[in-house]
Tab-separated table of C-alpha atoms and ligand atoms in Angstrom:
chain	number	residue	atom	x	y	z
A	1	MET	CA	-141.702	14.760	58.749
A	2	ALA	CA	-140.993	11.069	58.438
A	3	THR	CA	-143.123	8.646	60.408
A	4	LEU	CA	-142.102	5.385	61.924
A	5	SER	CA	-144.553	2.472	62.167
A	6	VAL	CA	-143.885	-0.006	64.934
A	7	VAL	CA	-145.441	-3.391	64.198
A	8	ILE	CA	-146.060	-5.465	67.312
A	9	PRO	CA	-147.326	-9.037	66.866
A	10	SER	CA	-149.200	-9.986	70.021
A	11	TYR	CA	-150.695	-13.295	71.002
A	12	ASN	CA	-152.162	-13.642	74.489
A	13	GLU	CA	-150.216	-10.656	75.752
A	14	GLU	CA	-152.925	-8.959	77.871
A	15	LYS	CA	-150.412	-8.065	80.571
A	16	MET	CA	-147.781	-6.817	78.160
A	17	VAL	CA	-149.883	-4.654	75.811
A	18	PRO	CA	-150.322	-1.660	78.174
A	19	ILE	CA	-146.713	-1.804	79.354
A	20	THR	CA	-145.341	-2.110	75.826
A	21	ALA	CA	-147.598	0.653	74.497
A	22	ARG	CA	-146.518	3.006	77.264
A	23	THR	CA	-142.820	2.152	77.097
A	24	ILE	CA	-142.398	2.435	73.349
A	25	SER	CA	-144.576	5.511	72.868
A	26	SER	CA	-142.908	7.516	75.619
A	27	LEU	CA	-139.505	6.500	74.331
A	28	LEU	CA	-140.310	7.670	70.802
A	29	GLN	CA	-141.955	10.865	72.030
A	30	ASP	CA	-138.854	11.721	74.043
A	31	ALA	CA	-136.719	11.117	70.991
A	32	GLY	CA	-138.964	13.429	68.957
A	33	ILE	CA	-139.821	10.766	66.374
A	34	SER	CA	-143.298	10.834	64.871
A	35	PHE	CA	-144.709	7.333	65.049
A	36	GLU	CA	-147.662	4.956	65.081
A	37	LEU	CA	-147.852	1.724	67.058
A	38	LEU	CA	-149.550	-1.092	65.227
A	39	PHE	CA	-150.627	-3.973	67.417
A	40	VAL	CA	-151.569	-7.123	65.571
A	41	ASP	CA	-153.673	-9.330	67.800
A	42	ASP	CA	-153.001	-12.798	66.443
A	43	GLY	CA	-156.371	-14.259	67.530
A	44	SER	CA	-155.650	-14.120	71.257
A	45	ASN	CA	-158.050	-15.842	73.595
A	46	ASP	CA	-157.412	-13.554	76.539
A	47	ARG	CA	-158.094	-9.835	76.946
A	48	THR	CA	-155.341	-8.710	74.550
A	49	TRP	CA	-157.742	-7.074	72.087
A	50	GLU	CA	-159.612	-5.182	74.827
A	51	GLU	CA	-156.255	-3.923	76.074
A	52	ILE	CA	-155.315	-2.778	72.577
A	53	GLU	CA	-158.689	-1.025	72.154
A	54	HIS	CA	-158.232	0.645	75.487
A	55	ALA	CA	-154.676	1.730	74.693
A	56	ALA	CA	-155.949	3.163	71.379
A	57	THR	CA	-158.168	5.609	73.273
A	58	ILE	CA	-155.080	7.355	74.657
A	59	PRO	CA	-154.335	9.850	71.862
A	60	SER	CA	-150.698	10.521	72.772
A	61	GLN	CA	-149.793	6.866	72.220
A	62	CYS	CA	-151.046	6.876	68.602
A	63	ILE	CA	-152.104	3.255	68.556
A	64	HIS	CA	-153.768	1.265	65.808
A	65	GLY	CA	-154.613	-2.371	65.884
A	66	VAL	CA	-155.922	-5.264	63.881
A	67	HIS	CA	-157.472	-8.389	65.292
A	68	PHE	CA	-157.242	-11.737	63.509
A	69	SER	CA	-160.243	-14.057	63.380
A	70	ARG	CA	-158.075	-16.815	64.848
A	71	ASN	CA	-154.439	-17.533	65.628
A	72	PHE	CA	-152.530	-17.454	62.344
A	73	GLY	CA	-149.004	-17.386	63.761
A	74	LYS	CA	-146.352	-14.756	64.232
A	75	GLU	CA	-145.245	-14.675	60.578
A	76	ALA	CA	-148.787	-13.892	59.439
A	77	ALA	CA	-149.077	-11.244	62.144
A	78	ILE	CA	-145.883	-9.546	60.994
A	79	MET	CA	-146.991	-9.595	57.348
A	80	ALA	CA	-150.408	-8.154	58.199
A	81	GLY	CA	-148.786	-5.469	60.345
A	82	LEU	CA	-146.438	-4.494	57.521
A	83	SER	CA	-149.320	-4.236	55.046
A	84	GLU	CA	-151.266	-2.021	57.460
A	85	ALA	CA	-148.300	0.202	58.299
A	86	VAL	CA	-148.269	3.650	56.696
A	87	GLY	CA	-144.882	4.897	57.974
A	88	ASP	CA	-141.830	5.750	55.887
A	89	CYS	CA	-140.074	2.995	57.745
A	90	CYS	CA	-141.278	0.122	59.920
A	91	VAL	CA	-139.860	-1.601	62.935
A	92	VAL	CA	-141.026	-5.070	63.911
A	93	ILE	CA	-140.659	-5.820	67.608
A	94	ASP	CA	-141.966	-8.499	69.994
A	95	CYS	CA	-144.714	-7.528	72.393
A	96	ASP	CA	-142.893	-9.003	75.400
A	97	LEU	CA	-140.103	-6.359	75.371
A	98	GLN	CA	-137.493	-9.085	74.990
A	99	HIS	CA	-136.208	-6.910	72.176
A	100	PRO	CA	-134.895	-3.798	73.972
A	101	PRO	CA	-137.068	-0.889	72.737
A	102	GLU	CA	-134.243	1.678	73.137
A	103	LYS	CA	-132.666	0.039	70.106
A	104	ILE	CA	-135.538	1.347	67.964
A	105	ILE	CA	-134.042	4.824	68.295
A	106	GLU	CA	-130.642	3.572	67.227
A	107	MET	CA	-132.215	1.792	64.238
A	108	TYR	CA	-134.150	4.927	63.323
A	109	HIS	CA	-130.996	7.042	63.290
A	110	LEU	CA	-129.299	4.493	61.048
A	111	TRP	CA	-132.309	4.710	58.742
A	112	GLU	CA	-131.941	8.500	58.685
A	113	GLU	CA	-128.334	7.974	57.647
A	114	GLY	CA	-129.633	6.116	54.622
A	115	TYR	CA	-129.743	2.446	55.579
A	116	GLU	CA	-132.819	0.691	54.228
A	117	VAL	CA	-132.737	-2.494	56.281
A	118	VAL	CA	-131.456	-2.534	59.857
A	119	GLU	CA	-131.295	-6.036	61.268
A	120	GLY	CA	-131.394	-6.681	64.981
A	121	VAL	CA	-128.770	-9.314	65.739
A	122	LYS	CA	-128.728	-11.201	69.030
A	123	SER	CA	-125.441	-10.853	70.839
A	124	SER	CA	-126.669	-13.290	73.465
A	125	ARG	CA	-129.616	-15.622	73.252
A	126	GLY	CA	-130.928	-14.967	76.755
A	127	SER	CA	-131.837	-17.863	78.972
A	128	GLU	CA	-132.604	-21.004	77.021
A	129	SER	CA	-132.325	-24.605	78.106
A	130	GLY	CA	-129.485	-26.757	76.737
A	131	LEU	CA	-131.764	-28.807	74.503
A	132	HIS	CA	-133.510	-25.727	73.134
A	133	ARG	CA	-130.162	-24.114	72.417
A	134	PHE	CA	-128.992	-27.234	70.578
A	135	ALA	CA	-132.211	-27.461	68.532
A	136	ALA	CA	-132.052	-23.768	67.681
A	137	HIS	CA	-128.417	-24.112	66.660
A	138	SER	CA	-129.171	-27.060	64.338
A	139	PHE	CA	-132.124	-25.256	62.805
A	140	TYR	CA	-130.171	-22.080	62.188
A	141	SER	CA	-127.207	-23.829	60.618
A	142	LEU	CA	-129.609	-25.646	58.267
A	143	ILE	CA	-131.511	-22.505	57.392
A	144	SER	CA	-128.278	-20.532	56.978
A	145	SER	CA	-127.005	-22.984	54.406
A	146	ALA	CA	-130.417	-23.093	52.709
A	147	THR	CA	-130.715	-19.327	52.381
A	148	GLY	CA	-127.047	-18.465	52.062
A	149	PHE	CA	-127.371	-15.825	54.820
A	150	ASP	CA	-126.024	-16.142	58.317
A	151	MET	CA	-129.195	-16.680	60.310
A	152	GLU	CA	-127.646	-17.959	63.529
A	153	ASN	CA	-128.238	-14.758	65.500
A	154	ALA	CA	-130.951	-13.312	63.313
A	155	SER	CA	-134.176	-12.168	64.926
A	156	ASP	CA	-137.482	-10.677	63.865
A	157	PHE	CA	-136.433	-7.364	65.405
A	158	LYS	CA	-135.752	-5.172	62.371
A	159	LEU	CA	-136.276	-1.844	60.768
A	160	LEU	CA	-137.308	-1.787	57.123
A	161	ASP	CA	-137.510	1.173	54.796
A	162	ARG	CA	-140.799	1.700	52.921
A	163	LYS	CA	-139.105	0.296	49.784
A	164	ALA	CA	-138.285	-3.004	51.499
A	165	VAL	CA	-141.708	-3.144	53.179
A	166	ASP	CA	-143.428	-2.791	49.808
A	167	VAL	CA	-141.292	-5.526	48.325
A	168	ILE	CA	-142.079	-7.911	51.171
A	169	THR	CA	-145.793	-7.178	51.354
A	170	HIS	CA	-146.145	-7.680	47.605
A	171	MET	CA	-144.714	-11.170	47.699
A	172	ARG	CA	-147.332	-13.738	46.896
A	173	GLU	CA	-145.900	-16.483	49.075
A	174	LYS	CA	-148.319	-17.805	51.641
A	175	ASN	CA	-145.616	-19.221	53.887
A	176	ALA	CA	-143.208	-16.342	54.099
A	177	PHE	CA	-140.324	-16.588	56.552
A	178	PHE	CA	-139.889	-12.959	57.510
A	179	ARG	CA	-136.492	-13.248	59.149
A	180	ALA	CA	-134.890	-14.669	56.015
A	181	LEU	CA	-136.954	-12.690	53.498
A	182	SER	CA	-135.671	-9.409	54.843
A	183	SER	CA	-132.111	-10.575	54.101
A	184	TRP	CA	-133.198	-12.049	50.807
A	185	VAL	CA	-134.618	-8.748	49.500
A	186	GLY	CA	-131.237	-7.073	49.949
A	187	PHE	CA	-131.070	-3.238	49.978
A	188	LYS	CA	-128.576	-1.194	51.932
A	189	THR	CA	-128.305	-3.189	55.123
A	190	THR	CA	-126.640	-2.807	58.466
A	191	THR	CA	-127.001	-4.478	61.843
A	192	VAL	CA	-127.596	-3.458	65.428
A	193	SER	CA	-126.741	-5.980	68.097
A	194	PHE	CA	-128.857	-6.435	71.197
A	195	ASP	CA	-129.094	-8.672	74.248
A	196	VAL	CA	-132.274	-10.695	74.530
A	197	GLN	CA	-134.052	-9.564	77.703
A	198	GLU	CA	-136.025	-11.675	80.130
A	199	ARG	CA	-139.752	-11.823	79.446
A	200	MET	CA	-141.551	-9.554	81.933
A	201	GLU	CA	-145.036	-11.046	81.974
A	202	GLY	CA	-146.777	-14.007	80.391
A	203	GLU	CA	-144.902	-16.895	78.860
A	204	SER	CA	-143.269	-17.977	75.622
A	205	LYS	CA	-145.806	-19.175	73.055
A	206	TRP	CA	-143.515	-21.794	71.589
A	207	SER	CA	-143.865	-25.446	72.416
A	208	THR	CA	-141.245	-27.908	71.179
A	209	ALA	CA	-143.765	-29.271	68.667
A	210	SER	CA	-144.519	-25.814	67.280
A	211	LEU	CA	-140.801	-25.081	66.968
A	212	VAL	CA	-140.221	-28.278	64.992
A	213	LYS	CA	-143.141	-27.441	62.705
A	214	TYR	CA	-141.798	-23.920	62.252
A	215	ALA	CA	-138.314	-25.239	61.446
A	216	VAL	CA	-139.509	-27.748	58.855
A	217	ARG	CA	-141.803	-25.249	57.171
A	218	ASN	CA	-139.173	-22.557	56.906
A	219	ILE	CA	-136.437	-24.860	55.711
A	220	ALA	CA	-138.837	-26.139	53.051
A	221	SER	CA	-139.737	-22.626	51.950
A	222	PHE	CA	-136.100	-21.717	51.354
A	223	SER	CA	-134.550	-24.986	50.264
A	224	THR	CA	-135.385	-27.950	48.099
A	225	ALA	CA	-132.311	-29.860	49.248
A	226	PRO	CA	-134.272	-32.525	51.197
A	227	MET	CA	-135.884	-33.560	47.921
A	228	GLN	CA	-132.472	-34.257	46.459
A	229	ILE	CA	-131.488	-36.632	49.260
A	230	VAL	CA	-133.313	-39.414	47.458
A	231	THR	CA	-131.299	-38.785	44.263
A	232	PHE	CA	-128.130	-39.025	46.291
A	233	LEU	CA	-129.289	-42.270	47.916
A	234	GLY	CA	-130.209	-43.634	44.492
A	235	VAL	CA	-126.727	-42.946	43.145
A	236	LEU	CA	-125.198	-44.517	46.252
A	237	MET	CA	-127.413	-47.543	45.745
A	238	LEU	CA	-126.313	-47.759	42.097
A	239	VAL	CA	-122.648	-47.840	43.135
A	240	VAL	CA	-123.410	-50.515	45.708
A	241	SER	CA	-125.353	-52.513	43.149
A	242	VAL	CA	-122.485	-52.405	40.634
A	243	VAL	CA	-120.086	-53.692	43.300
A	244	MET	CA	-122.526	-56.311	44.556
A	245	GLY	CA	-123.367	-57.279	40.980
A	246	ILE	CA	-119.700	-57.908	40.197
A	247	VAL	CA	-119.274	-59.909	43.400
A	248	SER	CA	-122.326	-62.048	42.602
A	249	LEU	CA	-121.151	-62.607	39.027
A	250	VAL	CA	-117.700	-63.701	40.207
A	251	GLN	CA	-119.325	-66.074	42.704
A	252	LYS	CA	-121.538	-67.411	39.910
A	253	ILE	CA	-118.521	-67.966	37.626
A	254	LEU	CA	-116.603	-69.686	40.393
A	255	GLY	CA	-119.669	-71.860	40.963
A	256	MET	CA	-120.171	-70.617	44.546
A	257	ALA	CA	-123.660	-69.172	44.053
A	258	LEU	CA	-127.080	-70.771	44.491
A	259	GLY	CA	-129.058	-71.288	41.279
A	260	GLY	CA	-130.953	-68.111	40.241
A	261	PHE	CA	-129.615	-66.057	43.148
A	262	THR	CA	-127.315	-63.925	41.002
A	263	THR	CA	-130.089	-62.856	38.644
A	264	VAL	CA	-132.389	-61.961	41.520
A	265	ILE	CA	-129.829	-59.905	43.385
A	266	ILE	CA	-128.663	-57.994	40.314
A	267	LEU	CA	-132.217	-57.239	39.190
A	268	GLN	CA	-133.223	-56.190	42.698
A	269	LEU	CA	-130.273	-53.842	43.214
A	270	PHE	CA	-130.427	-52.216	39.800
A	271	SER	CA	-134.163	-51.733	39.722
A	272	SER	CA	-134.303	-50.113	43.144
A	273	SER	CA	-131.447	-47.747	42.375
A	274	ILE	CA	-133.074	-46.763	39.072
A	275	ILE	CA	-136.391	-46.155	40.853
A	276	MET	CA	-134.718	-43.962	43.477
A	277	ILE	CA	-132.875	-41.919	40.888
A	278	SER	CA	-136.112	-41.497	38.933
A	279	ILE	CA	-137.922	-40.236	42.026
A	280	GLY	CA	-135.051	-37.817	42.509
A	281	ILE	CA	-135.430	-36.522	38.952
A	282	VAL	CA	-139.168	-36.070	39.418
A	283	GLY	CA	-138.358	-34.334	42.706
A	284	TYR	CA	-136.027	-31.995	40.890
A	285	TYR	CA	-138.798	-30.881	38.567
A	286	ILE	CA	-141.196	-30.488	41.481
A	287	ALA	CA	-138.547	-28.314	43.125
A	288	ARG	CA	-138.414	-26.123	40.005
A	289	ILE	CA	-142.216	-25.883	39.953
A	290	PHE	CA	-142.070	-24.918	43.624
A	291	GLU	CA	-139.620	-22.120	42.808
A	292	GLU	CA	-141.964	-20.904	40.088
A	293	VAL	CA	-145.162	-20.935	42.128
A	294	LYS	CA	-143.484	-19.013	44.915
A	295	ASN	CA	-143.462	-16.300	42.296
A	296	ARG	CA	-140.626	-14.287	43.770
A	297	PRO	CA	-139.590	-11.625	41.308
A	298	PRO	CA	-136.168	-12.379	39.800
A	299	VAL	CA	-134.597	-9.046	40.853
A	300	TYR	CA	-135.240	-5.820	42.709
A	301	TYR	CA	-133.697	-2.521	41.717
A	302	GLN	CA	-131.912	-0.523	44.347
A	303	GLN	CA	-131.910	2.447	41.992
A	304	ASN	CA	-132.859	3.107	38.399
A	305	LEU	CA	-131.397	6.070	36.546
A	306	ARG	CA	-134.018	6.131	33.819
B	1	UDP	N1	-146.681	-14.293	68.765
B	1	UDP	C1	-147.700	-14.137	67.829
B	1	UDP	N2	-148.379	-15.254	67.401
B	1	UDP	C2	-148.081	-16.505	67.863
B	1	UDP	C3	-147.015	-16.647	68.786
B	1	UDP	C4	-146.343	-15.520	69.206
B	1	UDP	O1	-148.004	-13.031	67.396
B	1	UDP	O2	-148.735	-17.458	67.445
B	1	UDP	C5	-145.961	-13.088	69.232
B	1	UDP	C6	-145.909	-12.933	70.731
B	1	UDP	O3	-147.036	-12.267	71.221
B	1	UDP	C7	-144.639	-12.126	70.918
B	1	UDP	C8	-143.746	-12.616	69.790
B	1	UDP	O4	-144.613	-13.205	68.832
B	1	UDP	O5	-144.853	-10.747	70.756
B	1	UDP	C9	-142.696	-13.592	70.263
B	1	UDP	O6	-143.341	-14.658	70.945
B	1	UDP	P1	-142.710	-15.352	72.228
B	1	UDP	O7	-142.232	-14.315	73.190
B	1	UDP	O8	-143.722	-16.318	72.717
B	1	UDP	O9	-141.487	-16.131	71.593
B	1	UDP	P2	-139.998	-16.235	72.153
B	1	UDP	O10	-139.591	-14.865	72.608
B	1	UDP	O11	-140.043	-17.218	73.244
B	1	UDP	O12	-139.220	-16.692	70.948
B	2	MG	MG1	-140.501	-13.619	73.712
């Protein structure tokens, strides 16, 4: 019989761990799905790990856990959970039950029908302040254009077949962005939409500063476009310098310019545009090197008839 691994990244979730363990395990038992729950304690500094250890003593809940030496972040927790998981398919779900656990069953049935990646898509974003909503919207439109996938309503709530899990856990990238990687790997994909629930206990772990850091890091890991901005500016500067150069020359010919001014302005404009374009070219090669060191395999096979 197929087993389902449920990966649950948890950081300072002492109140949520017992509730989540109970809720998800009884749900899966009722549905007759054989499962394991894999809590990843992301270096919590409250009693999260003790709660996980305690929950693991209840045999019916089938709980395993790993405990990080410090807080490494949610992405690292998800990756570690996926590498530890032994199931034929894995679901990643938040510990705070903001991702409705009933949807796991729906995802599992889709997997049984043959889908290899089932993405949880937010049909509403839950309660978020205006500024947060705006920031999230800007980030997701940037990351969508960088990755070429629609990430606006993407979440980390997903089911992945063993095949996709193996692909993701064998990537050598240190800064993986799980949400986009699971689209990037491809495979037979479908979506399940869900409403983001209110957090029951504890609080969100994201500060504005950590969100900005997260956004910059993930945009950089999927796009080298920012590097090319300088090339664009250099070309713009070159156009400006040609125009300004002509203007200065005309002024010089008409005798309207100060002595030496024309030479200075032309030299200044041309040299800075050449420097900017050169930086852009160097940047382009760095971008290629970056692609290479990420070491993503060029293709994955869905099937192979050999
Ligand atoms: N989380 C984690 N490591 C962190 C921050 C968060 O493992 O450094 C976990 C957290 O325990 C929760 C999930 O990631 O299960 C989502 O976190 P949170 O609810 O704080 O984020 P939000 O729902 O506000 O986006
Ligand atoms: Mg949450």
